[in-house]
Coordinates of N, CA and C in Angstrom, one line a residue:
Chain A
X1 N 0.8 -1.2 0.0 CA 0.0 0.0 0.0 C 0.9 1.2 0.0
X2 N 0.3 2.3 -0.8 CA 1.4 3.2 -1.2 C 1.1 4.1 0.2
X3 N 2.1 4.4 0.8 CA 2.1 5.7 1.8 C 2.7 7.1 1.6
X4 N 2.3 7.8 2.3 CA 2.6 9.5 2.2 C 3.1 10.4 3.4
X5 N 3.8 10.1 3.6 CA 4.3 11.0 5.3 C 5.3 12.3 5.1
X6 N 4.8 13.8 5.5 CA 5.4 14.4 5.4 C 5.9 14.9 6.9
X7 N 6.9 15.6 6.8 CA 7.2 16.2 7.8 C 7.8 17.6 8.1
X8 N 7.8 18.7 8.8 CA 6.8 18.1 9.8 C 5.4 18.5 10.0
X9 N 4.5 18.3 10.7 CA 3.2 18.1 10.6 C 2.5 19.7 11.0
X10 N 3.4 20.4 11.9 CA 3.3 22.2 12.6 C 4.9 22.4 12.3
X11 N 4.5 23.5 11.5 CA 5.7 24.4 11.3 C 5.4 25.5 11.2
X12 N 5.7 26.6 12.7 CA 5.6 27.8 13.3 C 7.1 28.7 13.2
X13 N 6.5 29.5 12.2 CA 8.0 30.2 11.5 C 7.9 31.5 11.2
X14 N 8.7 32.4 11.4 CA 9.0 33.9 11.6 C 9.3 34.6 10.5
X15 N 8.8 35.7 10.1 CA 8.7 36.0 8.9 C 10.1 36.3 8.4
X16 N 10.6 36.0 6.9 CA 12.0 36.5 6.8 C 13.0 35.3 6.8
X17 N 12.1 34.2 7.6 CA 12.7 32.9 7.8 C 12.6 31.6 6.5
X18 N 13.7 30.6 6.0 CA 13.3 30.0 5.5 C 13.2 28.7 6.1
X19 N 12.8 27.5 5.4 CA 12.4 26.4 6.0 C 12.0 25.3 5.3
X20 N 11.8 24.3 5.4 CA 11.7 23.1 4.2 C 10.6 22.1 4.6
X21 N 10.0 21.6 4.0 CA 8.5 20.8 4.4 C 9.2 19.7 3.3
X22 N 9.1 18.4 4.3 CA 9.4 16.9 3.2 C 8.5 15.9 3.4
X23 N 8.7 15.4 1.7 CA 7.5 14.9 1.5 C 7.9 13.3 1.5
X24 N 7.9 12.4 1.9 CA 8.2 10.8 1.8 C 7.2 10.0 1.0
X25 N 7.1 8.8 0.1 CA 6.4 8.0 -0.5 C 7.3 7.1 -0.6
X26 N 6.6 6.1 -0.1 CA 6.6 4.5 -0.1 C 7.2 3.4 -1.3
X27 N 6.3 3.7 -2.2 CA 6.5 3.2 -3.6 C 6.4 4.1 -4.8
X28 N 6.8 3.7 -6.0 CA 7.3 4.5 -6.8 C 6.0 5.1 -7.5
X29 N 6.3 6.6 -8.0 CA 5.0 7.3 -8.3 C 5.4 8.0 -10.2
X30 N 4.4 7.6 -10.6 CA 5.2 8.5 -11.9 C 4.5 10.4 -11.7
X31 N 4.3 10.3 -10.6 CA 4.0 12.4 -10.3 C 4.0 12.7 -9.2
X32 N 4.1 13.9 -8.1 CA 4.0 14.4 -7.2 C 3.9 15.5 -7.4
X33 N 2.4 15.9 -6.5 CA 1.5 17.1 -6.9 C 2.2 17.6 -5.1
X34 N 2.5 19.3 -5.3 CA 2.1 19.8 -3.8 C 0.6 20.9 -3.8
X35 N -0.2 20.9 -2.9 CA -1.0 21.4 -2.7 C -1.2 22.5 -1.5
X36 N -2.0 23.4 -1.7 CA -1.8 24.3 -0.5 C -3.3 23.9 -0.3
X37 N -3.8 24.3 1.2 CA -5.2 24.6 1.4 C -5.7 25.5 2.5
X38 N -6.1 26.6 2.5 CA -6.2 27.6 3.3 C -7.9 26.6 4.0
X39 N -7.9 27.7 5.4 CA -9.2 27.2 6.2 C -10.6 27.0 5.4
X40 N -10.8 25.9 6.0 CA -12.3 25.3 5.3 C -12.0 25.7 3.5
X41 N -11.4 25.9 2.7 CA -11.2 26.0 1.5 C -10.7 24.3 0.6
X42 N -10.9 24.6 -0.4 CA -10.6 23.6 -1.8 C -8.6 23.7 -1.6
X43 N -8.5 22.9 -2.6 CA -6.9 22.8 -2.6 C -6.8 23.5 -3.7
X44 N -5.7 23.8 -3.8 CA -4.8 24.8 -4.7 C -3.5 24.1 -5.0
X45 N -3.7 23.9 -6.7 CA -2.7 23.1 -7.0 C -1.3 24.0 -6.9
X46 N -0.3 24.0 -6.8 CA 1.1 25.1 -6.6 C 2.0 23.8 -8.1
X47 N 2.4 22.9 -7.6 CA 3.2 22.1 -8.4 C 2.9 20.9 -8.8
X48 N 3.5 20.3 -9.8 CA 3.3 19.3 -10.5 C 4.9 18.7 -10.7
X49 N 5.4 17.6 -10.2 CA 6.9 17.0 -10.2 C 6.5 16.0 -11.2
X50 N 7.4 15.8 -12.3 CA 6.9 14.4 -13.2 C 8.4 13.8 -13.0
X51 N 9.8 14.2 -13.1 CA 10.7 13.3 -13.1 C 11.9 13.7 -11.6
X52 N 12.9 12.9 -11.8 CA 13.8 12.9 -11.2 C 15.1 14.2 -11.1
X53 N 15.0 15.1 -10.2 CA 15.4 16.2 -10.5 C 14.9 17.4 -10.8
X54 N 13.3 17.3 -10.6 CA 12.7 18.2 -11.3 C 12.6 19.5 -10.3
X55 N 12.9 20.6 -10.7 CA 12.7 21.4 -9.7 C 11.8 22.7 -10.4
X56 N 10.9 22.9 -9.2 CA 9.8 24.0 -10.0 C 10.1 25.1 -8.8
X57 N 9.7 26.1 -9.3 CA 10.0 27.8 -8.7 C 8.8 28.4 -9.0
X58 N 8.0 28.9 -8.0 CA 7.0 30.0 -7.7 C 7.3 31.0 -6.7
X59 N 7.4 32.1 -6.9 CA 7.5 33.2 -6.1 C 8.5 32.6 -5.1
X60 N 8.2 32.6 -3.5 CA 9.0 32.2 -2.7 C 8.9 30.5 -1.7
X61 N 8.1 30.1 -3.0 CA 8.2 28.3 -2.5 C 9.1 28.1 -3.9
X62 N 10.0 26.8 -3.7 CA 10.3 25.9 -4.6 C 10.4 24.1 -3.9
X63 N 10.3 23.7 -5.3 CA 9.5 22.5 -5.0 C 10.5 21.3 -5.6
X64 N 11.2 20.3 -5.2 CA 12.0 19.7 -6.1 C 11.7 17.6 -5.7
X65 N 12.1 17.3 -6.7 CA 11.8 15.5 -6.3 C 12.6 14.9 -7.1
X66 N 13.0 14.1 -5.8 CA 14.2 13.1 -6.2 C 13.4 11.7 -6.2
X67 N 13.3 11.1 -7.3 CA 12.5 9.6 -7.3 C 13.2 8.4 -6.9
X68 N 14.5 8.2 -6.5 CA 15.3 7.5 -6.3 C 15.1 7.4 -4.7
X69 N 15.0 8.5 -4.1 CA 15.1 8.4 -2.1 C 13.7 8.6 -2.4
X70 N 12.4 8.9 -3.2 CA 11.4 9.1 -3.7 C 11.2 10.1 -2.1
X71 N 11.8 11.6 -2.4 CA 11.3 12.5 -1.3 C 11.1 13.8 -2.3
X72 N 10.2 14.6 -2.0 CA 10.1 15.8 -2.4 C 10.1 16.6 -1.2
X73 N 11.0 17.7 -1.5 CA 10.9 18.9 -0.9 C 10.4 20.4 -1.2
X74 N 9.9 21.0 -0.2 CA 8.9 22.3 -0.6 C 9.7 23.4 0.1
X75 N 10.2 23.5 -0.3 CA 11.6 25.1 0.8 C 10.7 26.7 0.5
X76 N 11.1 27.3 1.7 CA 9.9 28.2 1.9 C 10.9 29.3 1.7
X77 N 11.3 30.2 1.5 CA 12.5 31.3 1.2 C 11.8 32.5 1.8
X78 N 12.2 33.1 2.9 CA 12.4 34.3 3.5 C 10.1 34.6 3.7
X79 N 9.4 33.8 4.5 CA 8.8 33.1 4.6 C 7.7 34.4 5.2
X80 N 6.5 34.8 4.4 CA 5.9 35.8 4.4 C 4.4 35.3 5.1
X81 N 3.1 36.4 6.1 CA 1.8 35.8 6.2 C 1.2 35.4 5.7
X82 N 1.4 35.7 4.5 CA 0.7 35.0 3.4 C 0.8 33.4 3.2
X83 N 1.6 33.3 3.5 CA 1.9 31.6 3.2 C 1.5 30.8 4.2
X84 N 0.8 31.8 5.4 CA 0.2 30.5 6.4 C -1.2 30.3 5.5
X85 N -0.6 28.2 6.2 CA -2.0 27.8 5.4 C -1.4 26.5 5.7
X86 N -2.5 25.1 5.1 CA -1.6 23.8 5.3 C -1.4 23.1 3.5
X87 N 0.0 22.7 3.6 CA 0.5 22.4 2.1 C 0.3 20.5 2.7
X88 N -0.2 20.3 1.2 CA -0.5 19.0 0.8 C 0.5 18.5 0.0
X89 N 1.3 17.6 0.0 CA 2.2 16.4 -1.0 C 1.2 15.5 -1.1
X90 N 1.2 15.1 -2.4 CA 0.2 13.7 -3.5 C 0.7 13.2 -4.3
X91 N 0.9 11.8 -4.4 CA 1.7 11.0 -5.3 C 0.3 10.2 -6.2
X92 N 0.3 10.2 -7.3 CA -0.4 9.2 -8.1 C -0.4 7.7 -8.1
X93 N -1.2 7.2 -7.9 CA -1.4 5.7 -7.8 C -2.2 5.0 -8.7
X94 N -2.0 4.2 -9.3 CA -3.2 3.9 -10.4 C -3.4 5.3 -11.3
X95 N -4.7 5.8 -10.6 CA -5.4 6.8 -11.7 C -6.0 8.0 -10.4
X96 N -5.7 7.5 -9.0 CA -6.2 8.5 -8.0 C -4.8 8.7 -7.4
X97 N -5.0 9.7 -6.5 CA -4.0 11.0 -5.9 C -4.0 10.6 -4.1
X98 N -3.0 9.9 -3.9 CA -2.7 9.4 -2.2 C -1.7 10.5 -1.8
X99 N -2.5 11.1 -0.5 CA -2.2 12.7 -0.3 C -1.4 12.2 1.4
X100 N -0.3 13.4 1.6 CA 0.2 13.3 2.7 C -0.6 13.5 3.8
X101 N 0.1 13.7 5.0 CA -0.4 14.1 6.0 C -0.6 15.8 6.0
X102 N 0.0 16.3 5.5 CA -0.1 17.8 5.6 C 0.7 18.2 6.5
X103 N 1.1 19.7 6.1 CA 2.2 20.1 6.9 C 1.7 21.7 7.1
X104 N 1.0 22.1 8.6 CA 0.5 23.5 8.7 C 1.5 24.6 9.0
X105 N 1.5 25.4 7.9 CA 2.6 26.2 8.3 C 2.0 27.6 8.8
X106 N 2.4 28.3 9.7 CA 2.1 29.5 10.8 C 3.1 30.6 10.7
X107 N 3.1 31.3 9.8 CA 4.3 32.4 9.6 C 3.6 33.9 10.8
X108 N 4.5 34.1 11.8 CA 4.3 35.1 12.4 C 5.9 36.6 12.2
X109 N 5.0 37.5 12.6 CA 5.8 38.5 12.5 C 7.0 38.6 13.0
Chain B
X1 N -12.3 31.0 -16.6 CA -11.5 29.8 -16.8 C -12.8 28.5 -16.1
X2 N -12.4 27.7 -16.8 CA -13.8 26.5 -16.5 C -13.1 26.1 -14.8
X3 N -13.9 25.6 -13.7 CA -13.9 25.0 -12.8 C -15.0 24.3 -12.8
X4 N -14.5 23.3 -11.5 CA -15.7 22.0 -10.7 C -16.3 22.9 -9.6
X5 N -17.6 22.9 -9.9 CA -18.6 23.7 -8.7 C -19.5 22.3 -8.2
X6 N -19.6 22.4 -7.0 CA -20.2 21.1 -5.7 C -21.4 22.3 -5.2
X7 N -22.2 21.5 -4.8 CA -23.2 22.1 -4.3 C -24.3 20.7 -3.5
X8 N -24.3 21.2 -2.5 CA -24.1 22.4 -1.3 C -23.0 22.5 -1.5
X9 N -23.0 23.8 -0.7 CA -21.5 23.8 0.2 C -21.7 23.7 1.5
X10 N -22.7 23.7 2.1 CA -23.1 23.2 3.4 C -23.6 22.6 3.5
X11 N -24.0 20.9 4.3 CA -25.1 20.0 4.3 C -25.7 19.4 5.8
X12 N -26.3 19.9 6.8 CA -26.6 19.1 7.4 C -28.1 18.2 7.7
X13 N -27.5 17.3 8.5 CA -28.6 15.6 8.3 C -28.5 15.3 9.1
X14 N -29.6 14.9 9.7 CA -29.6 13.5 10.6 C -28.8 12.3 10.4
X15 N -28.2 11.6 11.1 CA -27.9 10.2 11.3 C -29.1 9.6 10.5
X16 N -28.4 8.5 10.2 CA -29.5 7.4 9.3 C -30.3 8.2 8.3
X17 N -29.8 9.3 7.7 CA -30.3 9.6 6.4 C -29.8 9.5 5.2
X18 N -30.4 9.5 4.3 CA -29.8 9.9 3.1 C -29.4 11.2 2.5
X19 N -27.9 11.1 2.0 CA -27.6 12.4 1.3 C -27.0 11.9 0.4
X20 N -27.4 13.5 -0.9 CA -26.8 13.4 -2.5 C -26.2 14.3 -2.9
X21 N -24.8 14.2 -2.6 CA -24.0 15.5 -3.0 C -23.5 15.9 -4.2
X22 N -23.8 16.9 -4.9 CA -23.7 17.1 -6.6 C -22.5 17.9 -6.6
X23 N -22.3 17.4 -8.3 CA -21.0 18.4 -8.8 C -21.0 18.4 -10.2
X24 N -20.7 19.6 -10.4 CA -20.4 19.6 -12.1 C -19.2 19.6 -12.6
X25 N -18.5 18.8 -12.7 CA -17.2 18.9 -13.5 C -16.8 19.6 -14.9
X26 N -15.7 19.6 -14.6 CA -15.5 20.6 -16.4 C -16.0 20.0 -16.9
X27 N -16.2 20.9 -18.2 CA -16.9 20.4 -19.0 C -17.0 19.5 -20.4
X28 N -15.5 19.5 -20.5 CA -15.1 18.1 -21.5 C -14.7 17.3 -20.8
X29 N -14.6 17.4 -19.9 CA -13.9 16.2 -18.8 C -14.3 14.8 -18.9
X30 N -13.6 13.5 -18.6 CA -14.0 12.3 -18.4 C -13.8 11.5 -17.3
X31 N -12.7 12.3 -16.3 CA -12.9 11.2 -15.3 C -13.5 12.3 -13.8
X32 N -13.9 11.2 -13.6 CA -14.3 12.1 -12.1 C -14.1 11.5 -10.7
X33 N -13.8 12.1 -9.9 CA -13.5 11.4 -8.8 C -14.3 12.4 -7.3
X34 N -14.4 11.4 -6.3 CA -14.6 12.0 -4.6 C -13.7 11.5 -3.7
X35 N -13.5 12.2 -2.9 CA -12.0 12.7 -1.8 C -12.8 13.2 -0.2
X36 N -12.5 12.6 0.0 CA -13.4 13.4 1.7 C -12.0 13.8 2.3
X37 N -12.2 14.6 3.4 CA -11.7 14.9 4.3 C -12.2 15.2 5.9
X38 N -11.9 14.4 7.0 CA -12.3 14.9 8.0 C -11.3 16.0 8.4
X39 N -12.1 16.5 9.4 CA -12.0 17.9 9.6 C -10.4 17.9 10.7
X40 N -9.8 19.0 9.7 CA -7.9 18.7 10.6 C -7.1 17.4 9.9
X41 N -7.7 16.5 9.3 CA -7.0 15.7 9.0 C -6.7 15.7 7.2
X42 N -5.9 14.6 6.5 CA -5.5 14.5 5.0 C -6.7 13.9 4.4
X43 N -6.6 14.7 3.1 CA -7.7 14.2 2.0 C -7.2 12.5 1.6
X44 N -8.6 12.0 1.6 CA -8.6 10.7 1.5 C -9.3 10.0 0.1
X45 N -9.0 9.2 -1.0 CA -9.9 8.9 -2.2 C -10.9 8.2 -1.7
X46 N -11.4 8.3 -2.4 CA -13.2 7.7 -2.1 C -13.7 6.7 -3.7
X47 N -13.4 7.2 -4.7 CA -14.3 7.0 -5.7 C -13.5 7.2 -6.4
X48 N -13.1 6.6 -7.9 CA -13.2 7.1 -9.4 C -13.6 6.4 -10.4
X49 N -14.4 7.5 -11.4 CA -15.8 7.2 -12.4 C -15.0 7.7 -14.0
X50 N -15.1 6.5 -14.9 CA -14.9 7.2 -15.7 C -15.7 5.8 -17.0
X51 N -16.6 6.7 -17.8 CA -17.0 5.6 -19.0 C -18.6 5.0 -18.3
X52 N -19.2 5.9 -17.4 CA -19.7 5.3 -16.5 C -20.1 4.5 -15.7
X53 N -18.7 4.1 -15.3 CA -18.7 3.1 -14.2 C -17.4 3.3 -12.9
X54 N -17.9 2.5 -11.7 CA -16.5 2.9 -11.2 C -15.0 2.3 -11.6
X55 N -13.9 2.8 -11.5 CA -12.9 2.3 -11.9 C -12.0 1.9 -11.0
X56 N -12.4 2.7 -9.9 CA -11.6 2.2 -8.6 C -12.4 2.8 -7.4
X57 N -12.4 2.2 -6.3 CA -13.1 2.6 -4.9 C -11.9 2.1 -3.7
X58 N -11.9 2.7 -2.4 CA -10.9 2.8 -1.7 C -12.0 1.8 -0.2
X59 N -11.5 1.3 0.6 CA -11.9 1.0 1.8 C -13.6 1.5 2.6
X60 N -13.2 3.3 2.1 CA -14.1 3.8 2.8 C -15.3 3.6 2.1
X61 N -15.2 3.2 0.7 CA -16.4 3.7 0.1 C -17.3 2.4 -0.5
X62 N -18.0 2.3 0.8 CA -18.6 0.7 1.1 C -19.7 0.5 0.5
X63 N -20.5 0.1 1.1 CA -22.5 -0.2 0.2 C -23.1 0.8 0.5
X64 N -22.7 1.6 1.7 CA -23.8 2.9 2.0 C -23.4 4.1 0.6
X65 N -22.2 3.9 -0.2 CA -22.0 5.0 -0.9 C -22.3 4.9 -2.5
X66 N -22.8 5.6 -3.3 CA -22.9 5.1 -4.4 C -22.6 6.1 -5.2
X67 N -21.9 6.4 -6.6 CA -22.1 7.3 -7.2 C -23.1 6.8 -8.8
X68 N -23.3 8.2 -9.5 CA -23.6 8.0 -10.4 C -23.7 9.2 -11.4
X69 N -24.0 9.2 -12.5 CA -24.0 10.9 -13.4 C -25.0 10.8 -14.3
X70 N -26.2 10.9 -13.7 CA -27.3 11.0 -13.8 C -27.5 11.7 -15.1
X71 N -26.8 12.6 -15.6 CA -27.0 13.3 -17.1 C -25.9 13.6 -17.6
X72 N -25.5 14.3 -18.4 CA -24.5 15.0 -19.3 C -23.5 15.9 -18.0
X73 N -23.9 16.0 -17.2 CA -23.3 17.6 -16.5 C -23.2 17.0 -15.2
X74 N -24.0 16.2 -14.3 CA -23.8 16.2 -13.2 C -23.0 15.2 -12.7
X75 N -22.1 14.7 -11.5 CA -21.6 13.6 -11.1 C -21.8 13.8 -9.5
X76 N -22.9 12.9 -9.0 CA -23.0 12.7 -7.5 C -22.5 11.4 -6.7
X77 N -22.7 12.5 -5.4 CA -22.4 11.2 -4.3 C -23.3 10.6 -3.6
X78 N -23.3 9.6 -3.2 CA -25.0 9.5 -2.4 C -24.8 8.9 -1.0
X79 N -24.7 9.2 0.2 CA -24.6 8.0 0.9 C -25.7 8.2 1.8
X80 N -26.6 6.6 1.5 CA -27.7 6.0 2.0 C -28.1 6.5 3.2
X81 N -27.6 6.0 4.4 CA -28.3 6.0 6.1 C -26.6 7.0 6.5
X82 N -26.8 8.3 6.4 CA -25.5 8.9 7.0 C -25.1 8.2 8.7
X83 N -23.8 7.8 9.1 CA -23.2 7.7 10.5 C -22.7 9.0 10.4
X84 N -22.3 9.2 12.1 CA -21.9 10.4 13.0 C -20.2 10.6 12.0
X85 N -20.0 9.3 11.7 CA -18.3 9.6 11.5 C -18.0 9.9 9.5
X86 N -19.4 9.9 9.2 CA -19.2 10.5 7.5 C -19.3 12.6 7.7
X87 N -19.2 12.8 8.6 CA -18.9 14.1 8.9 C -17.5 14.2 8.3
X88 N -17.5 15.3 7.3 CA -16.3 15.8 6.9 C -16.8 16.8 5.2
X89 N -15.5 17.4 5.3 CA -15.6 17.9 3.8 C -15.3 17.0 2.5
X90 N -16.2 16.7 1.7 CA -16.5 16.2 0.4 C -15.5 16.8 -0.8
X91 N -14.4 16.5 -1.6 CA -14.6 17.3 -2.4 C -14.6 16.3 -4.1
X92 N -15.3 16.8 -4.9 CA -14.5 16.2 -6.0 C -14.0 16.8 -7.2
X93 N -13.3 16.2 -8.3 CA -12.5 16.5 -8.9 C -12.4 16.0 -9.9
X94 N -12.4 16.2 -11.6 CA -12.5 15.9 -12.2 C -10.9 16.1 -13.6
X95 N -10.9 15.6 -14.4 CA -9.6 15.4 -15.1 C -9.9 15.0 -16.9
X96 N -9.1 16.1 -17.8 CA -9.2 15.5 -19.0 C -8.8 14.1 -19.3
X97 N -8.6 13.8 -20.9 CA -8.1 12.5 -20.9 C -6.8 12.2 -21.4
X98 N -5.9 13.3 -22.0 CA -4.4 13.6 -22.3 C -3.8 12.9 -21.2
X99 N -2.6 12.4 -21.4 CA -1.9 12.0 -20.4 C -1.0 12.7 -19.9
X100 N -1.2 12.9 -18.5 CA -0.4 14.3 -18.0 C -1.3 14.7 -17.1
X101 N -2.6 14.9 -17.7 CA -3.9 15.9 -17.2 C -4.1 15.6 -15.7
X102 N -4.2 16.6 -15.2 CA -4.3 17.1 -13.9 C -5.6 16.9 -13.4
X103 N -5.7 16.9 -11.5 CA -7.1 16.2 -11.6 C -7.5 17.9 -11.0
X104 N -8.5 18.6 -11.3 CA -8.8 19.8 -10.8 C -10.3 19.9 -9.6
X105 N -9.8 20.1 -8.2 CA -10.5 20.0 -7.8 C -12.1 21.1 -7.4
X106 N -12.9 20.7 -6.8 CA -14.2 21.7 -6.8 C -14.0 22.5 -5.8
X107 N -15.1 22.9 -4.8 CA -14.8 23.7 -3.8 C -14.6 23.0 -2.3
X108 N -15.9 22.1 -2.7 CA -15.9 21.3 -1.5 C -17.3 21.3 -0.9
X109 N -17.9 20.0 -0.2 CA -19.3 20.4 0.2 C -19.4 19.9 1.6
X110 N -19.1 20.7 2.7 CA -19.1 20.6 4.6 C -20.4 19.4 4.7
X111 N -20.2 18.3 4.7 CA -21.4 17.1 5.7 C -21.1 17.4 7.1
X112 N -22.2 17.4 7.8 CA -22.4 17.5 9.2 C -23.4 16.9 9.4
X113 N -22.9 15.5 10.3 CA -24.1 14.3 10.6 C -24.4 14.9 11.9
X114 N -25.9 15.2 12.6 CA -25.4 15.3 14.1 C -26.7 13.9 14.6

């Protein structure tokens, strides 16, 4: 059974600060989606990983996946209010989307 | 830009009832799928429909649950006699048929069994 564990689960971080949210899977995935989801809200897709090495850049997240140690990382760069919210890692399985635990991030002043 | 719109977005019910949660998926779309989430915790698969039938179902999504797509536009959820523990947010999500295509999700529809 394919698993999803990220870590870590509360991440309470100071603005200005950076920081890295990791994504673990079990068995091998041909994609890794990260998702954001603000309160009681829908998800919001941010990235889409399809190979080994891939690294994607938005504003001040970047998102990279190594399929070999099969971990993605989400690095937060100089870490703004805006960005509290909780980010979702999802690997494809078959033809559905097996999502992490989530990782709530809390950016204070 | 086309999105998946769910409706309700709020639902409450009694225990032991029935509920039918709707959604419209994009609109050339072919596959469709449902995702719950209890509340604080990770989105979970439930369901996926594609060619009108299911193609895959997960643990949770037992005999109380059924889907179907009743017409051209709509894809529901139904579950029969609601328990206290199907409390959570609903969402679903729908996807072209390119390979690649991304599954794009709705807004989401809040169940509250009390």
């Amino acid at each position: 059974e394919l698993k999803v564990e990220q870590n870590p689960l509360f991440l309470s971080m100071q603005e200005g600060k950076n920081y890295t949210i990791y994504c673990n899977y079990s068995t091998t995935s041909d994609r890794l989606y990260w998702y954001r989801q603000d309160p009681g809200k829908s998800l919001e897709s941010l990235f889409v990983l399809l190979s080994n090495g891939a690294v994607k850049q938005e504003g001040r997240l970047m998102a990279s996946l190594d399929t070999k140690a099969r971990l993605s990382t989400l690095h937060i760069t100089a870490a703004v209010h805006d960005l509290s919210a909780t980010y979702f890692c999802a690997v494809t399985n078959t033809d559905k989307l097996i999502f992490g635990t989530g990782t709530r991030l809390q950016v204070f002043p | 830009e086309p999105e998946v719109t769910q409706t309700p977005s709020h639902q409450v019910t009694q225990m032991g009832q029935e509920v039918i949660l709707r959604c419209v998926p994009i609109s050339n779309h072919l596959y469709f799928y449902w995702y719950r989430q209890i509340l604080g915790q990770k989105v979970e698969f439930l369901v996926s429909f594609y060619n009108n039938e299911i193609s895959e179902k997960s643990e949770i999504f037992d005999d109380q649950f059924s889907v179907e797509r009743p017409d051209g536009s709509n894809f529901t959820l139904k579950i029969r006699s609601t328990k206290l523990e199907d409390s959570a947010m609903y969402f679903c999500a729908s996807k072209g048929d390119r390979v690649g295509d991304e599954q794009f999700f709705g807004p989401g529809t809040r169940l509250t069994v009390l």
